[in-house]
Amino acid sequence: MAGKESMKDNGKTPQGRITERQELRRQVAEVVLSTPVIDIHTHLFPPEFGGKNLFGIDELLTYHYLVAEMFRSAAVKPEVYWGLSKTEQADLVWQTLFVENTPLSEAARGVITVFNALGLNANARTLSEAREFFQRQDPQSYLDRVLEMARVDAVVMTNDLFDPKEMQLWETRPNVDRRFSSTLRMDRLLNQWKQTSERLAQRGYAVDEHLSGRTIAQLRSYIDAGIERMKPLYMAVSLPDDFRFPTGDVRNRIINEVVLPTARAHNLPFALMIGVRRGVNPALRAAGDGLGRADVGAIERLCFENPDVRFLATLLSRENQHELCVAARKFSNLMPFGCWWFLNNPSIVAEITNERLELLGTSFIPQHSDATVLEQLIYKWQHSRRVIADCLCNSYEQLFDAGRTVQRLEIERDVARMFSGNFRAWVGMCSSAKLETELLPEGTDAVSVR
Ligand code: RAT
Ligand code: ZN
């Protein structure tokens, strides 16, 4: 290992520079496993949202990632499966993927990680012990425990302001758990405008399918009211693989005339999640979505035309990941985030994280959980942290080989930047000046996180 300072027995120089690979691996793992994270995209809700707060074994096993896998091994037709009760569905998934087969897939292994973390028997043949355990839990203290286990400091929800039922919940819940922040999900606005405009018109809004008359102004004030109520950190949309920009179609017009002006007016970033092909096999319902390769040129164009708007971007196709890194090198208003959905597998997370470290240093957000069920935070973060630690270690080792050692404080700074600092700065959770003083070790030059 490189480094001209004299080596101490413990693998560190008197200045705290780490000079042994084993010691480096130990310290990086320690920092990555213990640094609190902001989970910037989930589908979780706090207990005050009642039935939307999903936790427990039946929810875990009926997660659509597992349901898709179950259909590959069980001789059950989708229409029969959907007619079962949730308990029966969970039993079938357990029997199929965990008893009759070895749970080798990432989503199935995740359940095993959760069982172990909670002290449950991962070799059980039935779910009775697990069901008893989850029934005993008090939602509030259990939430505290799970967040602590996952070392998740803050959870960002996905909130649909075009869903009247969800909006009704917001009206009656003035105090949301402070660890949960909201985002405004724009899918119904941007992907189903015809139906959404009809529903809004029925509710008395002066909007129409062709965006004529007062439609744009009405949409702006509808969203402004949602922002006032929900105090979101950003706006977000999932888009199909064939999303193009600019085109002048109705979606492009709503982006240009409603979403981007709202982003400017409220200083809110806009998150683009591109590449999903909804309903490739509709019989599988939520498990039936697929993916396709997106046009990164559309993101570049949005960033170029709107230098005053901050964009977050995650792409579903593995083939898009390198292009996204290159686009981020061109546009400092673009923040790549997460290894989304079908990419959240160790081999692919490693590949993407290495690519991002090599092209972007620490100026990206390596992961989000996309958790829908509370306990998924445990496995998704545990699995991701291990991979990220390995990738980071490799990068530091390469740096050592090139002639530079790192200190513990530098590792802590780097991980804090990726796990929370980049996001905080992007959404204005605190000023970057504050971040710099919080995160940077003494005597190190301040580097802007933006
Ligand atoms: O990852 C998922 O669970 C997907 O089903 C979607 O929720 C996706 O993440 C999305 O936000 O659209
Ligand atoms: Zn999601």
XYZ file of C-alpha atoms and ligand atoms in Angstrom:
463
model
C 0.000 0.000 0.000
C 1.175 3.459 -0.855
C 1.748 6.333 1.588
C 5.074 7.657 2.778
C 4.142 8.155 6.448
C 5.576 5.656 8.909
C 3.237 2.852 9.776
C 1.974 2.083 13.275
C 1.044 -1.402 14.499
C -2.658 -0.658 14.286
C -2.511 0.133 10.567
C -2.743 3.897 11.107
C -0.181 6.682 11.069
C -0.016 9.158 13.979
C -2.149 11.477 11.791
C -4.870 8.810 11.652
C -4.234 7.922 8.003
C -5.135 4.289 7.365
C -2.272 2.363 5.849
C -3.371 -1.276 5.903
C -5.957 -2.870 3.710
C -7.478 -4.945 6.487
C -7.819 -1.933 8.760
C -9.288 0.067 5.883
C -11.882 -2.636 5.182
C -12.808 -2.769 8.871
C -13.226 0.970 9.169
C -15.130 1.453 5.926
C -17.524 -1.345 6.849
C -17.995 0.136 10.314
C -18.765 3.607 8.937
C -21.050 2.422 6.121
C -22.995 0.076 8.394
C -23.483 2.673 11.128
C -24.027 5.977 9.308
C -27.678 7.076 9.446
C -29.393 7.358 6.104
C -32.232 9.410 4.669
C -34.355 7.012 2.657
C -35.311 9.321 -0.181
C -37.948 7.168 -1.910
C -40.289 4.771 -0.137
C -43.960 3.849 -0.172
C -44.156 3.777 3.633
C -46.582 5.693 5.842
C -46.397 6.393 9.573
C -48.857 4.771 12.024
C -51.171 7.799 12.009
C -52.121 6.844 8.437
C -53.777 3.665 9.766
C -54.194 0.989 7.107
C -51.547 2.583 4.886
C -48.890 1.741 7.489
C -48.015 -1.751 6.245
C -45.988 -4.120 8.397
C -45.889 -7.782 9.387
C -45.473 -11.136 7.752
C -48.551 -11.169 5.505
C -47.616 -7.826 3.966
C -43.985 -8.872 3.624
C -44.826 -12.085 1.795
C -47.430 -10.563 -0.517
C -44.962 -7.900 -1.727
C -45.298 -7.837 -5.497
C -41.613 -8.678 -6.007
C -42.304 -12.058 -4.312
C -45.702 -12.581 -5.891
C -44.103 -12.410 -9.352
C -41.593 -15.079 -8.283
C -44.286 -17.251 -6.714
C -46.185 -17.427 -10.028
C -43.105 -18.962 -11.628
C -43.108 -21.942 -9.251
C -46.676 -22.475 -8.017
C -49.380 -24.028 -10.180
C -51.876 -21.312 -9.332
C -53.654 -19.112 -11.822
C -53.544 -15.365 -11.127
C -57.340 -15.104 -10.886
C -57.360 -17.843 -8.252
C -54.509 -16.242 -6.290
C -56.230 -12.822 -6.242
C -59.383 -14.463 -4.878
C -57.541 -15.746 -1.781
C -57.441 -13.858 1.518
C -54.185 -12.044 2.303
C -53.315 -14.732 4.889
C -53.866 -17.482 2.331
C -51.808 -15.606 -0.248
C -48.948 -15.212 2.240
C -49.139 -18.929 3.140
C -48.936 -19.851 -0.528
C -45.914 -17.602 -1.120
C -44.172 -19.037 1.954
C -44.935 -22.615 0.978
C -43.794 -22.049 -2.620
C -40.685 -19.925 -2.215
C -39.463 -20.797 1.280
C -40.541 -24.403 1.943
C -40.648 -26.092 -1.458
C -37.779 -23.987 -2.811
C -34.671 -22.350 -1.385
C -35.140 -18.578 -1.043
C -32.182 -17.583 -3.188
C -33.607 -14.542 -4.945
C -32.878 -11.090 -3.523
C -36.481 -10.437 -2.450
C -36.782 -13.886 -0.838
C -33.400 -13.606 0.896
C -34.634 -10.266 2.209
C -37.381 -11.996 4.170
C -34.775 -14.293 5.715
C -32.680 -11.276 6.727
C -35.777 -9.777 8.376
C -36.576 -13.016 10.219
C -33.055 -13.190 11.594
C -32.940 -9.530 12.579
C -36.183 -9.952 14.527
C -35.125 -13.244 16.136
C -37.644 -15.393 14.215
C -36.979 -18.912 12.948
C -36.087 -18.541 9.272
C -36.351 -22.326 8.772
C -39.936 -22.529 10.025
C -42.337 -24.528 7.872
C -45.372 -22.503 8.880
C -45.948 -18.853 9.670
C -47.626 -19.249 13.059
C -44.643 -18.082 15.153
C -44.095 -15.084 12.869
C -47.785 -14.149 12.910
C -47.870 -14.227 16.725
C -44.769 -12.047 16.878
C -46.148 -9.374 14.573
C -49.557 -9.362 16.246
C -47.874 -8.497 19.561
C -46.198 -5.356 18.185
C -47.372 -1.868 19.089
C -47.153 0.097 15.799
C -45.441 3.140 17.302
C -42.702 1.472 19.333
C -42.226 -1.106 16.598
C -41.638 1.673 14.073
C -38.979 3.157 16.377
C -37.318 -0.229 16.650
C -37.265 -0.917 12.921
C -35.931 2.550 12.038
C -33.233 2.066 14.640
C -32.296 -1.373 13.300
C -32.093 -0.060 9.734
C -30.348 3.139 10.916
C -32.809 5.137 8.856
C -33.139 8.649 10.254
C -35.781 9.950 7.907
C -38.220 8.352 5.498
C -39.551 10.035 2.386
C -43.071 8.904 1.476
C -44.773 8.824 -1.923
C -47.923 10.931 -1.730
C -50.542 11.076 -4.410
C -52.202 14.471 -4.338
C -54.513 13.402 -7.148
C -55.933 10.597 -4.983
C -58.951 12.045 -3.147
C -58.793 9.251 -0.524
C -55.210 10.055 0.384
C -55.937 13.772 0.418
C -58.791 13.150 2.839
C -56.348 11.400 5.175
C -54.060 14.438 5.036
C -56.920 16.732 5.968
C -57.649 14.762 9.133
C -54.037 14.197 10.168
C -52.472 17.475 11.083
C -49.425 15.997 12.817
C -47.394 13.544 10.781
C -44.444 11.805 12.470
C -41.531 14.202 11.998
C -39.310 11.436 10.636
C -41.619 11.090 7.633
C -41.506 13.665 4.832
C -43.748 13.819 1.822
C -43.273 14.014 -1.929
C -45.845 14.925 -4.515
C -46.288 12.107 -6.958
C -47.342 13.380 -10.368
C -48.120 10.082 -12.151
C -51.853 10.669 -12.456
C -51.225 14.173 -13.738
C -48.570 13.249 -16.278
C -49.444 9.681 -17.258
C -53.245 9.587 -17.022
C -54.197 13.154 -17.804
C -57.444 12.304 -19.614
C -58.908 10.377 -16.662
C -57.474 12.822 -14.120
C -58.902 15.832 -15.929
C -62.323 14.168 -16.007
C -62.180 13.413 -12.286
C -61.050 16.935 -11.437
C -63.811 18.378 -13.616
C -66.378 16.225 -11.786
C -65.087 17.671 -8.543
C -65.733 21.184 -9.833
C -62.334 22.226 -11.191
C -62.363 24.179 -14.455
C -60.009 21.824 -16.298
C -60.235 20.004 -19.597
C -58.346 17.366 -21.476
C -56.926 19.858 -24.005
C -55.398 22.124 -21.356
C -57.473 25.008 -22.602
C -59.111 27.891 -20.739
C -58.236 28.016 -17.044
C -56.839 24.490 -16.901
C -53.212 25.434 -16.304
C -54.062 28.049 -13.678
C -56.425 25.630 -11.929
C -53.783 22.913 -11.861
C -51.223 25.347 -10.496
C -53.478 26.372 -7.633
C -54.541 22.767 -6.928
C -50.881 21.781 -6.584
C -50.038 24.925 -4.588
C -52.729 23.949 -2.071
C -51.258 20.427 -1.864
C -47.802 21.887 -1.249
C -49.174 24.097 1.485
C -50.835 21.074 3.132
C -48.161 18.401 2.679
C -44.919 20.417 2.693
C -43.233 18.052 0.213
C -39.486 17.804 -0.272
C -39.778 17.258 -4.002
C -42.169 16.360 -6.837
C -41.798 13.010 -8.579
C -43.062 10.983 -11.485
C -42.466 7.523 -12.888
C -42.347 7.569 -16.669
C -42.396 4.906 -19.389
C -39.320 3.901 -21.327
C -40.649 5.768 -24.368
C -40.750 9.131 -22.586
C -39.321 11.795 -24.878
C -38.622 15.473 -24.308
C -39.275 17.834 -25.979
C -42.190 16.605 -28.067
C -45.032 19.033 -27.490
C -47.420 16.244 -26.420
C -49.785 16.837 -23.540
C -47.372 15.361 -20.982
C -44.577 17.649 -22.162
C -46.932 20.613 -21.988
C -47.947 19.832 -18.407
C -44.284 19.456 -17.471
C -43.438 22.822 -19.053
C -46.501 24.759 -18.011
C -47.364 23.251 -14.633
C -44.626 21.150 -13.072
C -41.539 23.212 -13.860
C -43.133 26.559 -12.937
C -44.229 24.936 -9.658
C -40.680 23.681 -9.104
C -39.394 27.222 -9.553
C -42.077 28.910 -7.501
C -41.596 26.596 -4.523
C -37.932 25.771 -5.032
C -38.798 22.055 -5.262
C -36.663 19.521 -7.132
C -38.369 17.264 -9.688
C -37.570 13.534 -9.563
C -37.705 11.569 -12.805
C -38.040 7.793 -12.491
C -37.903 6.516 -16.039
C -38.131 3.160 -17.724
C -41.197 1.403 -16.331
C -43.537 -0.431 -18.676
C -46.737 -0.716 -16.697
C -48.957 -3.763 -17.063
C -46.742 -5.907 -19.303
C -48.747 -8.794 -17.827
C -51.874 -7.169 -16.367
C -53.117 -10.435 -14.797
C -50.248 -10.145 -12.317
C -51.480 -6.702 -11.194
C -48.712 -4.821 -9.298
C -46.355 -7.706 -10.096
C -47.002 -7.321 -13.815
C -44.887 -4.255 -14.624
C -41.755 -4.523 -16.773
C -39.002 -2.245 -17.942
C -37.438 -0.780 -21.034
C -34.435 1.314 -21.927
C -35.056 5.056 -21.657
C -33.817 8.017 -23.678
C -31.285 9.824 -21.471
C -31.330 12.647 -24.024
C -34.731 13.649 -22.604
C -33.159 14.170 -19.167
C -30.260 16.119 -20.658
C -32.676 18.366 -22.498
C -34.746 19.021 -19.366
C -31.592 19.872 -17.400
C -30.280 22.066 -20.206
C -33.494 24.028 -20.680
C -34.082 24.445 -16.955
C -30.728 25.192 -15.307
C -32.543 26.766 -12.341
C -34.428 23.537 -11.516
C -32.803 20.672 -9.619
C -33.591 17.201 -10.999
C -33.268 13.829 -9.311
C -33.133 10.856 -11.665
C -33.257 7.090 -11.415
C -33.565 4.778 -14.416
C -34.921 1.259 -14.399
C -32.857 -0.261 -17.161
C -29.364 -1.482 -16.390
C -28.312 -0.362 -19.861
C -29.079 3.290 -19.015
C -26.851 3.592 -15.955
C -23.604 4.630 -17.594
C -25.372 7.206 -19.773
C -27.019 8.695 -16.695
C -23.624 9.131 -15.010
C -22.279 10.871 -18.101
C -25.336 13.166 -18.227
C -24.762 14.042 -14.553
C -21.177 15.047 -15.383
C -22.592 17.579 -17.859
C -25.343 18.987 -15.676
C -24.769 19.944 -12.056
C -28.555 20.297 -11.653
C -28.902 16.515 -12.107
C -28.610 14.127 -9.147
C -28.643 10.378 -9.940
C -30.187 8.344 -7.152
C -30.840 4.751 -6.136
C -30.719 1.369 -7.800
C -34.387 1.117 -8.574
C -36.678 -1.942 -8.289
C -35.329 -4.629 -10.681
C -31.836 -3.167 -10.206
C -31.862 -3.654 -6.457
C -29.832 -6.871 -6.560
C -26.318 -7.063 -5.096
C -24.509 -7.737 -8.377
C -26.207 -4.821 -10.129
C -25.998 -2.455 -7.150
C -22.240 -3.141 -7.088
C -21.886 -2.467 -10.796
C -23.885 0.773 -10.684
C -22.228 2.037 -7.507
C -18.746 1.413 -8.899
C -19.677 3.163 -12.126
C -21.013 6.157 -10.198
C -17.993 6.385 -7.884
C -15.688 6.263 -10.888
C -17.574 8.922 -12.836
C -19.036 11.125 -10.122
C -16.963 10.685 -6.959
C -19.401 11.101 -4.050
C -21.788 13.466 -5.848
C -24.710 11.019 -6.098
C -27.247 9.277 -3.842
C -26.350 5.598 -3.934
C -29.582 4.007 -2.797
C -33.186 4.315 -1.708
C -35.198 1.400 -0.354
C -38.513 1.702 -2.224
C -39.889 -0.082 0.852
C -43.629 -0.628 0.871
C -43.659 -2.719 4.041
C -41.862 -1.387 7.111
C -39.550 -4.355 7.759
C -38.196 -4.118 4.221
C -36.107 -1.233 5.523
C -34.130 -3.771 7.535
C -33.113 -6.001 4.678
C -32.902 -3.478 1.884
C -30.546 -1.256 3.852
C -28.525 -4.097 5.330
C -27.974 -5.671 1.913
C -27.251 -2.338 0.181
C -24.899 -1.131 2.876
C -22.761 -4.254 2.496
C -22.408 -3.755 -1.238
C -21.771 -0.018 -0.937
C -19.074 -0.682 1.692
C -17.314 -3.073 -0.682
C -17.457 -0.611 -3.570
C -16.186 2.246 -1.453
C -13.395 0.102 -0.097
C -12.280 -0.782 -3.602
C -12.229 2.914 -4.500
C -10.129 3.815 -1.445
C -7.763 0.938 -2.177
C -7.300 2.127 -5.729
C -6.596 5.570 -4.344
C -3.991 4.111 -1.991
C -2.411 2.276 -4.861
C -2.208 5.607 -6.639
C -0.438 7.117 -3.612
C -2.995 8.623 -1.238
C -4.235 7.336 2.098
C -7.504 8.271 3.808
C -8.458 9.130 7.361
C -11.461 7.865 9.286
C -12.909 11.379 9.231
C -12.722 11.463 5.461
C -14.548 8.142 5.206
C -17.209 9.482 7.574
C -17.536 12.655 5.516
C -17.857 10.734 2.242
C -20.476 8.319 3.545
C -22.482 11.066 5.267
C -22.496 13.025 2.034
C -23.853 10.084 0.038
C -26.307 8.822 2.694
C -27.853 12.172 3.583
C -25.801 15.265 2.718
C -26.405 15.274 -1.028
C -30.122 14.877 -0.509
C -30.345 17.503 2.246
C -28.577 20.007 0.054
C -30.720 19.116 -2.973
C -34.030 19.597 -1.192
C -32.822 22.406 1.070
C -33.251 20.464 4.306
C -30.404 22.628 5.588
C -27.933 24.978 3.977
C -24.824 23.540 2.370
C -22.765 25.865 4.585
C -24.165 24.056 7.616
C -23.507 20.722 5.999
C -19.928 21.581 5.370
C -19.233 22.488 8.979
C -21.122 19.405 10.165
C -19.487 16.918 7.884
C -15.991 18.000 7.146
C -13.104 17.093 9.410
C -10.998 19.876 10.817
C -8.237 21.077 8.553
C -9.904 19.704 5.422
C -10.814 22.120 2.665
C -14.548 22.639 2.404
C -16.094 21.152 -0.724
C -19.533 22.286 -1.768
C -21.999 19.404 -1.803
C -23.852 21.035 -4.662
O -40.396 -0.619 -6.646
C -41.603 -0.727 -6.562
O -42.141 -1.191 -5.574
C -42.487 -0.353 -7.734
O -43.617 -1.092 -7.720
C -42.948 1.049 -7.760
O -43.501 1.419 -6.548
C -41.943 2.049 -8.127
O -40.890 2.085 -7.231
C -42.585 3.403 -8.219
O -42.372 4.225 -7.327
O -43.302 3.608 -9.188
Zn -41.308 3.410 -5.743
